[in-house]
GROMACS .gro file of C-alpha atoms in nm:
model
  489
    1MET     CA    1  -0.015  -0.003   0.003
    2PRO     CA    2   0.262   0.262  -0.001
    3VAL     CA    3   0.367   0.225  -0.317
    4GLY     CA    4  -0.026   0.312  -0.394
    5LEU     CA    5   0.029   0.615  -0.176
    6GLY     CA    6   0.330   0.753  -0.280
    7ARG     CA    7   0.135   0.696  -0.686
    8ALA     CA    8  -0.088   0.899  -0.555
    9LEU     CA    9   0.082   1.122  -0.376
   10GLY     CA   10   0.390   1.160  -0.660
   11SER     CA   11   0.141   1.339  -0.872
   12SER     CA   12   0.018   1.605  -0.626
   13GLY     CA   13  -0.265   1.761  -0.829
   14ARG     CA   14  -0.427   1.447  -0.902
   15ALA     CA   15  -0.407   1.304  -0.579
   16ALA     CA   16  -0.565   1.668  -0.415
   17GLY     CA   17  -0.815   1.731  -0.677
   18GLY     CA   18  -0.664   1.942  -0.831
   19THR     CA   19  -0.681   2.044  -1.174
   20GLY     CA   20  -0.522   1.763  -1.287
   21VAL     CA   21  -0.174   1.625  -1.328
   22CYS     CA   22  -0.030   1.780  -1.646
   23VAL     CA   23  -0.065   2.116  -1.501
   24PRO     CA   24   0.030   2.282  -1.190
   25SER     CA   25  -0.198   2.531  -1.062
   26ARG     CA   26  -0.331   2.529  -0.786
   27GLU     CA   27  -0.057   2.376  -0.574
   28THR     CA   28   0.142   2.628  -0.694
   29LEU     CA   29  -0.068   2.947  -0.661
   30PHE     CA   30  -0.033   2.790  -0.238
   31LEU     CA   31   0.348   2.788  -0.280
   32GLN     CA   32   0.392   3.086  -0.475
   33LEU     CA   33   0.555   2.948  -0.734
   34ASP     CA   34   0.528   3.045  -1.139
   35PRO     CA   35   0.408   2.762  -1.317
   36PHE     CA   36   0.778   2.771  -1.523
   37TYR     CA   37   1.034   2.716  -1.212
   38ALA     CA   38   0.711   2.427  -1.093
   39SER     CA   39   0.734   2.217  -1.429
   40ILE     CA   40   1.143   2.307  -1.413
   41ILE     CA   41   1.140   2.112  -1.057
   42LEU     CA   42   0.928   1.841  -1.205
   43PHE     CA   43   1.144   1.801  -1.544
   44VAL     CA   44   1.452   1.764  -1.339
   45GLY     CA   45   1.293   1.533  -1.041
   46ARG     CA   46   1.205   1.310  -1.366
   47ALA     CA   47   1.554   1.315  -1.432
   48TRP     CA   48   1.691   1.210  -1.149
   49ASP     CA   49   1.459   0.914  -1.093
   50ALA     CA   50   1.572   0.774  -1.460
   51ILE     CA   51   1.922   0.798  -1.288
   52THR     CA   52   1.837   0.646  -0.957
   53ASP     CA   53   1.656   0.376  -1.084
   54PRO     CA   54   1.877   0.102  -1.237
   55MET     CA   55   2.123   0.211  -0.952
   56VAL     CA   56   1.962   0.158  -0.683
   57GLY     CA   57   1.900  -0.178  -0.871
   58PHE     CA   58   2.219  -0.252  -0.908
   59PHE     CA   59   2.309  -0.169  -0.530
   60ILE     CA   60   2.006  -0.369  -0.376
   61SER     CA   61   2.182  -0.649  -0.606
   62LYS     CA   62   2.526  -0.647  -0.484
   63THR     CA   63   2.375  -0.578  -0.062
   64SER     CA   64   2.468  -0.871   0.133
   65TRP     CA   65   2.174  -1.074   0.281
   66THR     CA   66   2.087  -1.016   0.675
   67ARG     CA   67   1.903  -1.172   0.933
   68PHE     CA   68   1.625  -0.919   0.798
   69GLY     CA   69   1.619  -1.017   0.464
   70ARG     CA   70   1.821  -0.851   0.112
   71LEU     CA   71   1.536  -0.683   0.034
   72MET     CA   72   1.393  -0.582   0.353
   73PRO     CA   73   1.698  -0.368   0.540
   74TRP     CA   74   1.645  -0.117   0.218
   75ILE     CA   75   1.209  -0.124   0.263
   76ILE     CA   76   1.310  -0.058   0.643
   77PHE     CA   77   1.516   0.206   0.646
   78SER     CA   78   1.421   0.445   0.387
   79THR     CA   79   0.998   0.474   0.547
   80PRO     CA   80   1.080   0.767   0.805
   81PHE     CA   81   1.289   0.966   0.524
   82ALA     CA   82   1.021   0.903   0.245
   83VAL     CA   83   0.780   1.100   0.476
   84ILE     CA   84   1.007   1.356   0.608
   85SER     CA   85   1.091   1.470   0.289
   86TYR     CA   86   0.710   1.396   0.104
   87PHE     CA   87   0.627   1.641   0.465
   88LEU     CA   88   0.908   1.909   0.344
   89ILE     CA   89   0.819   1.938   0.004
   90TRP     CA   90   0.455   2.078   0.133
   91PHE     CA   91   0.575   2.297   0.384
   92VAL     CA   92   0.639   2.645   0.284
   93PRO     CA   93   0.974   2.766   0.411
   94ASP     CA   94   0.962   3.176   0.513
   95ILE     CA   95   1.224   3.295   0.297
   96SER     CA   96   1.243   3.526   0.030
   97ARG     CA   97   1.485   3.329  -0.256
   98GLY     CA   98   1.531   2.982  -0.212
   99GLN     CA   99   1.248   2.814  -0.257
  100VAL     CA  100   1.272   2.702  -0.578
  101MET     CA  101   1.610   2.498  -0.466
  102TRP     CA  102   1.350   2.440  -0.156
  103TYR     CA  103   1.130   2.217  -0.324
  104LEU     CA  104   1.371   2.086  -0.602
  105VAL     CA  105   1.592   1.919  -0.399
  106PHE     CA  106   1.300   1.759  -0.142
  107TYR     CA  107   1.118   1.633  -0.408
  108CYS     CA  108   1.464   1.410  -0.557
  109ILE     CA  109   1.506   1.336  -0.212
  110PHE     CA  110   1.171   1.170  -0.208
  111GLN     CA  111   1.205   1.023  -0.525
  112THR     CA  112   1.502   0.901  -0.468
  113LEU     CA  113   1.390   0.704  -0.139
  114VAL     CA  114   1.069   0.588  -0.294
  115THR     CA  115   1.277   0.459  -0.554
  116CYS     CA  116   1.448   0.271  -0.274
  117PHE     CA  117   1.127   0.119  -0.142
  118HIS     CA  118   0.974   0.097  -0.476
  119VAL     CA  119   1.214  -0.148  -0.650
  120PRO     CA  120   1.245  -0.374  -0.357
  121TYR     CA  121   0.914  -0.366  -0.309
  122SER     CA  122   0.849  -0.501  -0.659
  123ALA     CA  123   1.119  -0.762  -0.686
  124LEU     CA  124   1.016  -0.881  -0.320
  125THR     CA  125   0.787  -1.133  -0.524
  126MET     CA  126   1.083  -1.302  -0.666
  127PHE     CA  127   1.228  -1.359  -0.299
  128ILE     CA  128   0.806  -1.509  -0.116
  129SER     CA  129   0.848  -1.798  -0.342
  130ARG     CA  130   0.982  -1.989  -0.652
  131GLU     CA  131   0.660  -2.122  -0.775
  132GLN     CA  132   0.496  -1.954  -1.035
  133SER     CA  133   0.111  -2.000  -0.904
  134GLU     CA  134   0.218  -1.870  -0.576
  135ARG     CA  135   0.421  -1.575  -0.749
  136ASP     CA  136   0.075  -1.475  -0.946
  137SER     CA  137  -0.119  -1.465  -0.675
  138ALA     CA  138   0.163  -1.266  -0.420
  139THR     CA  139   0.128  -0.983  -0.744
  140ALA     CA  140  -0.266  -1.014  -0.768
  141TYR     CA  141  -0.299  -0.941  -0.354
  142ARG     CA  142   0.013  -0.691  -0.437
  143MET     CA  143  -0.142  -0.494  -0.686
  144THR     CA  144  -0.553  -0.476  -0.563
  145VAL     CA  145  -0.367  -0.293  -0.199
  146GLU     CA  146  -0.161  -0.095  -0.390
  147VAL     CA  147  -0.462   0.012  -0.606
  148LEU     CA  148  -0.644   0.065  -0.271
  149GLY     CA  149  -0.337   0.257  -0.137
  150THR     CA  150  -0.413   0.514  -0.477
  151VAL     CA  151  -0.790   0.538  -0.371
  152LEU     CA  152  -0.731   0.593  -0.018
  153GLY     CA  153  -0.433   0.844  -0.071
  154THR     CA  154  -0.660   1.022  -0.322
  155ALA     CA  155  -0.958   1.016  -0.126
  156ILE     CA  156  -0.815   1.185   0.201
  157GLN     CA  157  -0.526   1.456   0.051
  158GLY     CA  158  -0.870   1.484  -0.172
  159GLN     CA  159  -1.113   1.548   0.062
  160ILE     CA  160  -0.896   1.751   0.302
  161VAL     CA  161  -0.783   1.971   0.044
  162GLY     CA  162  -1.119   2.007  -0.179
  163LYS     CA  163  -1.254   2.213   0.139
  164VAL     CA  164  -1.109   2.483   0.075
  165VAL     CA  165  -1.246   2.648  -0.202
  166THR     CA  166  -1.021   2.802  -0.482
  167PRO     CA  167  -1.260   3.021  -0.666
  168CYS     CA  168  -1.159   2.971  -1.005
  169ILE     CA  169  -1.042   3.285  -1.225
  170GLU     CA  170  -1.303   3.410  -1.551
  171SER     CA  171  -1.088   3.475  -1.870
  172PRO     CA  172  -0.987   3.722  -1.980
  173LEU     CA  173  -1.187   3.686  -2.275
  174PHE     CA  174  -1.484   3.759  -2.114
  175ILE     CA  175  -1.388   3.982  -1.875
  176GLY     CA  176  -1.283   4.225  -2.154
  177LYS     CA  177  -0.951   4.268  -2.349
  178THR     CA  178  -0.897   4.644  -2.213
  179ASN     CA  179  -0.967   4.551  -1.879
  180SER     CA  180  -0.807   4.250  -1.850
  181SER     CA  181  -0.504   4.345  -1.633
  182VAL     CA  182  -0.763   4.555  -1.432
  183ALA     CA  183  -0.964   4.201  -1.341
  184MET     CA  184  -0.708   3.999  -1.334
  185GLU     CA  185  -0.536   4.199  -1.029
  186GLU     CA  186  -0.841   4.246  -0.914
  187LEU     CA  187  -0.917   3.915  -0.867
  188ASN     CA  188  -0.568   3.800  -0.759
  189MET     CA  189  -0.635   4.037  -0.432
  190THR     CA  190  -0.930   3.877  -0.345
  191ARG     CA  191  -0.686   3.557  -0.210
  192ASP     CA  192  -0.655   3.647   0.078
  193THR     CA  193  -0.332   3.576   0.359
  194GLY     CA  194  -0.647   3.383   0.539
  195SER     CA  195  -0.753   3.140   0.235
  196LEU     CA  196  -0.347   3.139   0.117
  197THR     CA  197  -0.314   3.048   0.477
  198ASP     CA  198  -0.599   2.786   0.526
  199THR     CA  199  -0.492   2.592   0.182
  200ARG     CA  200  -0.130   2.592   0.352
  201ASN     CA  201  -0.254   2.402   0.660
  202ALA     CA  202  -0.455   2.182   0.450
  203TYR     CA  203  -0.195   1.994   0.262
  204MET     CA  204   0.030   1.959   0.590
  205ILE     CA  205  -0.291   1.820   0.730
  206ALA     CA  206  -0.284   1.612   0.433
  207ALA     CA  207   0.059   1.550   0.423
  208GLY     CA  208   0.077   1.417   0.796
  209VAL     CA  209  -0.263   1.165   0.744
  210ILE     CA  210  -0.098   1.054   0.423
  211GLY     CA  211   0.284   1.031   0.599
  212GLY     CA  212   0.152   0.799   0.904
  213LEU     CA  213  -0.080   0.553   0.651
  214TYR     CA  214   0.343   0.519   0.470
  215ILE     CA  215   0.483   0.422   0.805
  216LEU     CA  216   0.220   0.176   0.970
  217CYS     CA  217   0.215  -0.014   0.638
  218ALA     CA  218   0.556  -0.049   0.589
  219VAL     CA  219   0.537  -0.148   0.935
  220ILE     CA  220   0.317  -0.438   0.917
  221LEU     CA  221   0.516  -0.544   0.546
  222SER     CA  222   0.830  -0.564   0.735
  223VAL     CA  223   0.607  -0.699   0.993
  224GLY     CA  224   0.469  -0.954   0.810
  225VAL     CA  225   0.653  -1.102   0.482
  226ARG     CA  226   0.930  -1.321   0.489
  227GLU     CA  227   1.261  -1.372   0.185
  228LYS     CA  228   1.301  -1.711   0.173
  229ARG     CA  229   1.677  -1.713   0.077
  230GLU     CA  230   1.644  -2.063  -0.032
  231SER     CA  231   1.377  -1.886  -0.324
  232SER     CA  232   1.633  -1.800  -0.542
  233GLU     CA  233   1.995  -1.749  -0.543
  234LEU     CA  234   2.109  -1.526  -0.372
  235GLN     CA  235   2.488  -1.484  -0.449
  236SER     CA  236   2.659  -1.466  -0.782
  237ASP     CA  237   2.933  -1.723  -0.860
  238GLU     CA  238   3.150  -1.470  -0.978
  239PRO     CA  239   3.110  -1.024  -0.903
  240VAL     CA  240   2.947  -0.871  -1.226
  241SER     CA  241   2.984  -0.511  -1.236
  242PHE     CA  242   2.682  -0.266  -1.322
  243PHE     CA  243   2.741  -0.278  -1.712
  244GLN     CA  244   2.798  -0.634  -1.740
  245GLY     CA  245   2.458  -0.701  -1.505
  246LEU     CA  246   2.297  -0.447  -1.736
  247LYS     CA  247   2.390  -0.544  -2.122
  248LEU     CA  248   2.265  -0.885  -1.942
  249VAL     CA  249   1.935  -0.815  -1.919
  250MET     CA  250   1.893  -0.609  -2.155
  251ASN     CA  251   1.981  -0.787  -2.388
  252HIS     CA  252   1.691  -1.037  -2.319
  253GLY     CA  253   1.493  -1.069  -2.598
  254ALA     CA  254   1.159  -1.146  -2.397
  255TYR     CA  255   1.215  -0.845  -2.151
  256ILE     CA  256   1.248  -0.610  -2.436
  257LYS     CA  257   0.959  -0.705  -2.581
  258LEU     CA  258   0.735  -0.699  -2.242
  259ILE     CA  259   0.913  -0.353  -2.220
  260ALA     CA  260   0.765  -0.258  -2.515
  261GLY     CA  261   0.478  -0.376  -2.527
  262PHE     CA  262   0.355  -0.224  -2.170
  263LEU     CA  263   0.580   0.082  -2.246
  264PHE     CA  264   0.278   0.213  -2.547
  265THR     CA  265  -0.071   0.096  -2.356
  266SER     CA  266   0.065   0.238  -2.010
  267LEU     CA  267   0.131   0.578  -2.181
  268ALA     CA  268  -0.173   0.538  -2.285
  269PHE     CA  269  -0.396   0.475  -1.997
  270MET     CA  270  -0.180   0.747  -1.755
  271LEU     CA  271  -0.287   0.991  -2.078
  272LEU     CA  272  -0.623   0.894  -2.001
  273GLU     CA  273  -0.571   0.896  -1.632
  274GLY     CA  274  -0.342   1.282  -1.618
  275ASN     CA  275  -0.641   1.497  -1.809
  276PHE     CA  276  -0.999   1.314  -1.700
  277ALA     CA  277  -1.024   1.550  -1.427
  278LEU     CA  278  -0.992   1.797  -1.676
  279PHE     CA  279  -1.257   1.609  -1.923
  280CYS     CA  280  -1.473   1.618  -1.699
  281THR     CA  281  -1.413   1.937  -1.558
  282TYR     CA  282  -1.464   2.103  -1.936
  283THR     CA  283  -1.573   1.949  -2.151
  284LEU     CA  284  -1.826   1.736  -2.029
  285GLY     CA  285  -1.900   2.008  -1.745
  286PHE     CA  286  -1.898   1.805  -1.443
  287ARG     CA  287  -1.684   1.978  -1.267
  288ASN     CA  288  -1.801   1.891  -0.926
  289GLU     CA  289  -1.836   1.538  -0.999
  290PHE     CA  290  -1.475   1.468  -1.104
  291GLN     CA  291  -1.338   1.289  -0.800
  292ASN     CA  292  -1.610   1.108  -0.799
  293ILE     CA  293  -1.552   0.968  -1.137
  294LEU     CA  294  -1.204   0.886  -1.023
  295LEU     CA  295  -1.243   0.756  -0.784
  296ALA     CA  296  -1.534   0.489  -0.977
  297ILE     CA  297  -1.205   0.436  -1.199
  298MET     CA  298  -0.983   0.314  -0.989
  299LEU     CA  299  -1.235   0.178  -0.712
  300SER     CA  300  -1.389  -0.066  -1.054
  301ALA     CA  301  -0.997  -0.127  -1.076
  302THR     CA  302  -0.962  -0.208  -0.764
  303LEU     CA  303  -1.236  -0.474  -0.713
  304THR     CA  304  -1.194  -0.627  -1.127
  305ILE     CA  305  -0.770  -0.758  -1.035
  306PRO     CA  306  -0.935  -1.051  -0.864
  307LEU     CA  307  -1.092  -1.121  -1.118
  308TRP     CA  308  -0.790  -1.090  -1.378
  309GLN     CA  309  -0.583  -1.287  -1.140
  310TRP     CA  310  -0.841  -1.591  -1.181
  311PHE     CA  311  -0.846  -1.496  -1.565
  312LEU     CA  312  -0.469  -1.507  -1.646
  313THR     CA  313  -0.511  -1.883  -1.452
  314ARG     CA  314  -0.790  -1.970  -1.635
  315PHE     CA  315  -0.694  -1.829  -2.046
  316GLY     CA  316  -0.338  -1.736  -2.053
  317LYS     CA  317  -0.126  -1.390  -1.932
  318LYS     CA  318  -0.146  -1.279  -2.328
  319THR     CA  319  -0.478  -1.355  -2.402
  320ALA     CA  320  -0.561  -1.126  -2.054
  321VAL     CA  321  -0.356  -0.895  -2.218
  322TYR     CA  322  -0.564  -0.837  -2.511
  323VAL     CA  323  -0.891  -0.929  -2.363
  324GLY     CA  324  -0.847  -0.694  -2.089
  325ILE     CA  325  -0.679  -0.369  -2.247
  326SER     CA  326  -0.895  -0.361  -2.559
  327SER     CA  327  -1.174  -0.350  -2.357
  328ALA     CA  328  -1.116  -0.033  -2.328
  329ILE     CA  329  -1.128   0.131  -2.655
  330PRO     CA  330  -1.496   0.090  -2.768
  331PHE     CA  331  -1.571   0.289  -2.464
  332LEU     CA  332  -1.323   0.645  -2.475
  333ILE     CA  333  -1.448   0.563  -2.882
  334LEU     CA  334  -1.802   0.582  -2.672
  335VAL     CA  335  -1.716   0.906  -2.402
  336ALA     CA  336  -1.550   1.143  -2.700
  337VAL     CA  337  -1.829   1.053  -2.996
  338LEU     CA  338  -2.153   1.171  -2.737
  339ASP     CA  339  -2.303   1.383  -2.627
  340SER     CA  340  -2.204   1.473  -2.277
  341ASN     CA  341  -2.401   1.328  -2.022
  342LEU     CA  342  -2.350   1.176  -1.654
  343ILE     CA  343  -2.419   0.821  -1.636
  344VAL     CA  344  -2.262   0.798  -1.950
  345THR     CA  345  -1.959   0.920  -1.787
  346TYR     CA  346  -1.971   0.671  -1.476
  347ILE     CA  347  -2.014   0.412  -1.735
  348VAL     CA  348  -1.699   0.480  -1.930
  349ALA     CA  349  -1.541   0.541  -1.574
  350VAL     CA  350  -1.602   0.201  -1.483
  351ALA     CA  351  -1.511   0.032  -1.776
  352ALA     CA  352  -1.136   0.209  -1.840
  353GLY     CA  353  -1.114   0.096  -1.446
  354ILE     CA  354  -1.120  -0.257  -1.511
  355SER     CA  355  -0.904  -0.216  -1.791
  356VAL     CA  356  -0.698  -0.016  -1.545
  357ALA     CA  357  -0.642  -0.362  -1.354
  358ALA     CA  358  -0.584  -0.530  -1.583
  359ALA     CA  359  -0.290  -0.249  -1.700
  360PHE     CA  360  -0.156  -0.235  -1.341
  361LEU     CA  361  -0.167  -0.683  -1.315
  362LEU     CA  362  -0.027  -0.790  -1.568
  363PRO     CA  363   0.347  -0.636  -1.659
  364TRP     CA  364   0.371  -0.753  -1.280
  365SER     CA  365   0.243  -1.092  -1.298
  366MET     CA  366   0.474  -1.162  -1.633
  367LEU     CA  367   0.821  -0.945  -1.595
  368PRO     CA  368   0.853  -1.316  -1.299
  369ASP     CA  369   0.803  -1.530  -1.635
  370VAL     CA  370   1.031  -1.333  -1.816
  371ILE     CA  371   1.306  -1.371  -1.496
  372ASP     CA  372   1.291  -1.721  -1.503
  373ASP     CA  373   1.323  -1.733  -1.875
  374PHE     CA  374   1.641  -1.557  -1.797
  375LYS     CA  375   1.801  -1.842  -1.561
  376LEU     CA  376   1.712  -2.098  -1.778
  377GLN     CA  377   1.888  -1.910  -2.073
  378HIS     CA  378   2.202  -1.806  -1.788
  379PRO     CA  379   2.235  -2.051  -1.547
  380ASP     CA  380   2.555  -1.941  -1.423
  381SER     CA  381   2.480  -1.603  -1.396
  382HIS     CA  382   2.272  -1.499  -1.023
  383GLY     CA  383   2.084  -1.266  -0.872
  384HIS     CA  384   1.956  -1.018  -1.125
  385GLU     CA  385   1.617  -0.972  -1.034
  386ALA     CA  386   1.657  -0.568  -0.845
  387ILE     CA  387   1.804  -0.466  -1.195
  388PHE     CA  388   1.504  -0.585  -1.436
  389PHE     CA  389   1.221  -0.478  -1.157
  390SER     CA  390   1.474  -0.118  -1.137
  391PHE     CA  391   1.451  -0.064  -1.529
  392TYR     CA  392   1.073  -0.167  -1.581
  393VAL     CA  393   1.051   0.029  -1.247
  394PHE     CA  394   1.246   0.300  -1.482
  395PHE     CA  395   0.990   0.267  -1.783
  396THR     CA  396   0.715   0.324  -1.582
  397LYS     CA  397   0.829   0.652  -1.441
  398PHE     CA  398   0.937   0.724  -1.791
  399THR     CA  399   0.621   0.662  -1.940
  400SER     CA  400   0.469   0.887  -1.715
  401GLY     CA  401   0.685   1.152  -1.734
  402VAL     CA  402   0.638   1.118  -2.171
  403SER     CA  403   0.237   1.134  -2.091
  404LEU     CA  404   0.328   1.433  -1.872
  405GLY     CA  405   0.530   1.638  -2.134
  406ILE     CA  406   0.322   1.526  -2.394
  407SER     CA  407  -0.017   1.658  -2.179
  408THR     CA  408   0.189   2.004  -2.059
  409LEU     CA  409   0.222   2.086  -2.431
  410SER     CA  410  -0.096   2.014  -2.584
  411LEU     CA  411  -0.288   2.208  -2.365
  412ASP     CA  412  -0.041   2.504  -2.339
  413PHE     CA  413  -0.052   2.478  -2.767
  414ALA     CA  414  -0.365   2.450  -2.717
  415GLY     CA  415  -0.373   2.797  -2.511
  416TYR     CA  416  -0.502   2.601  -2.169
  417GLN     CA  417  -0.567   2.870  -1.921
  418THR     CA  418  -0.478   2.757  -1.500
  419ARG     CA  419  -0.796   2.767  -1.311
  420GLY     CA  420  -0.975   2.932  -1.621
  421CYS     CA  421  -1.406   2.877  -1.532
  422SER     CA  422  -1.400   2.786  -1.904
  423GLN     CA  423  -1.177   2.704  -2.140
  424PRO     CA  424  -1.119   2.763  -2.561
  425SER     CA  425  -1.281   2.559  -2.807
  426GLU     CA  426  -0.892   2.413  -2.878
  427VAL     CA  427  -0.898   2.308  -2.541
  428HIS     CA  428  -1.222   2.073  -2.533
  429PHE     CA  429  -1.091   1.921  -2.883
  430THR     CA  430  -0.722   1.860  -2.712
  431LEU     CA  431  -0.879   1.689  -2.450
  432LYS     CA  432  -1.109   1.467  -2.666
  433MET     CA  433  -0.815   1.357  -2.852
  434LEU     CA  434  -0.645   1.317  -2.534
  435VAL     CA  435  -0.814   1.092  -2.328
  436SER     CA  436  -0.986   0.897  -2.686
  437ALA     CA  437  -0.833   0.893  -2.973
  438VAL     CA  438  -0.443   0.893  -2.903
  439PRO     CA  439  -0.503   0.615  -2.556
  440VAL     CA  440  -0.689   0.380  -2.818
  441GLY     CA  441  -0.420   0.467  -3.078
  442LEU     CA  442  -0.123   0.404  -2.815
  443ILE     CA  443  -0.346   0.025  -2.666
  444LEU     CA  444  -0.362  -0.066  -3.064
  445LEU     CA  445  -0.034   0.001  -3.126
  446GLY     CA  446   0.106  -0.194  -2.811
  447LEU     CA  447  -0.126  -0.502  -2.831
  448LEU     CA  448   0.027  -0.564  -3.195
  449LEU     CA  449   0.334  -0.569  -3.010
  450PHE     CA  450   0.261  -0.806  -2.742
  451LYS     CA  451   0.205  -1.019  -3.071
  452LEU     CA  452   0.612  -1.113  -3.067
  453TYR     CA  453   0.601  -1.161  -2.700
  454PRO     CA  454   0.744  -1.501  -2.664
  455ILE     CA  455   0.620  -1.654  -2.371
  456ASP     CA  456   0.269  -1.793  -2.403
  457GLU     CA  457   0.069  -2.049  -2.191
  458GLU     CA  458   0.345  -2.331  -2.328
  459LYS     CA  459   0.603  -2.172  -2.358
  460ARG     CA  460   0.609  -2.072  -1.922
  461LYS     CA  461   0.479  -2.442  -1.860
  462LYS     CA  462   0.821  -2.577  -2.068
  463ASN     CA  463   1.009  -2.266  -1.848
  464LYS     CA  464   0.865  -2.392  -1.536
  465LYS     CA  465   0.920  -2.760  -1.613
  466ALA     CA  466   1.287  -2.678  -1.699
  467LEU     CA  467   1.310  -2.458  -1.359
  468GLN     CA  468   1.276  -2.756  -1.137
  469ASP     CA  469   1.490  -3.032  -1.311
  470LEU     CA  470   1.730  -2.747  -1.300
  471ARG     CA  471   1.665  -2.762  -0.941
  472GLU     CA  472   1.649  -3.089  -0.897
  473GLU     CA  473   1.997  -3.193  -1.061
  474SER     CA  474   2.171  -2.864  -0.844
  475ASN     CA  475   2.038  -3.007  -0.530
  476SER     CA  476   2.135  -3.412  -0.614
  477SER     CA  477   2.455  -3.280  -0.676
  478SER     CA  478   2.510  -3.087  -0.358
  479GLU     CA  479   2.410  -3.342  -0.178
  480SER     CA  480   2.664  -3.583  -0.366
  481ASP     CA  481   2.984  -3.319  -0.306
  482ASN     CA  482   2.794  -3.383   0.059
  483THR     CA  483   2.805  -3.739   0.074
  484GLU     CA  484   3.177  -3.753  -0.092
  485LEU     CA  485   3.316  -3.572   0.169
  486ALA     CA  486   3.206  -3.704   0.478
  487SER     CA  487   3.326  -4.074   0.352
  488ILE     CA  488   3.690  -3.846   0.295
  489VAL     CA  489   3.620  -3.736   0.630
   0.00000   0.00000   0.00000
């Protein structure tokens, strides 16, 4: 759940029930930062994240076994510092200069510490069991709780911050171009100190509540889960450098094809998720309903993850990919074609949540199969699980950054007005493209790439049997060596 909370809070606009993840507005208001500097902070933070993900994965792969396990110390020691850094992101220092550097530093620190939690937490699946069915079940439970954490983080912060009303700004086109500067100045004067203080306090309270939940969930994880040393070859026969391990991992065809397919499908759902609030607010006119619509998406995803877990065990993972992800296409087309209708919007939200559940679950369920395939092709190379997971986390965050860039540039080019009561027709058209046409195209491209993914059910069962034979051969060899040693003694 801490990863779900981090996902909900990492994109502050979505979690706070603001104007969406793509355009900084409400947060820059109470921080008193120019949106340009807010965008710079987000961009540099993403770039820093791109560096830390693979590096953390490499350092984890070199971590020695302890009495707490190999991955758990990373989770335990990163948690309190992640909570502190997150709280400081929302703290407004009483300084006239240096605010940009303050938020940039603590945002990068927060991203690094979340990586130190997320990578070992994701890789933990490979260290609690060697059975594919048990790992699939653990992945389903993990993703269900992650989505539930996203719902919880969004709901808590949205409710706390949502109580502080931030009025929209009427477009100068409607106010009158000749008096637009005067009107904007008068509107800015209405944001009195009391209102700004209330907004700051609301964000600080929300950060404290979420930080407490983060710590609680991390404690439950560390107490309730134990790594099994015999479940994976924890030590390499020979030390492997970072670039050697990276070359081995990135040359594995099944891994590259899996990443390529989910890169496009993930981008599709991130564009939908990141712009759906704006689409509901301005294009559909449901300003007071979009929080409930987003909640419907996440609740639908939470409830249907067990359904997809049953489906993939019954019909196979590749089939689940095609059925689960493609099921959103007709509903995405429907919401853009039909006129504004609240009932239809909720139906589309529920349907999108069903596909989001598949998009959440399936990549993490298929990644252990790729690692098993890698082990069969490189039986003498061990301890690369964290590198596989860290690069997958990196590509997921990279997709999030691409989604943020596409949304921001597209809306800025269309003439989006921050906190505007209404938007130009070009913005409405752009939002329709970002939540309908573009995601549909990306989903179709991603599904086409999945045709190249080589591990189907037949291949997966062969790999499972081959791994079992390899382990039995290794165990019998070890027993014979022990017997020979005992006879010599």
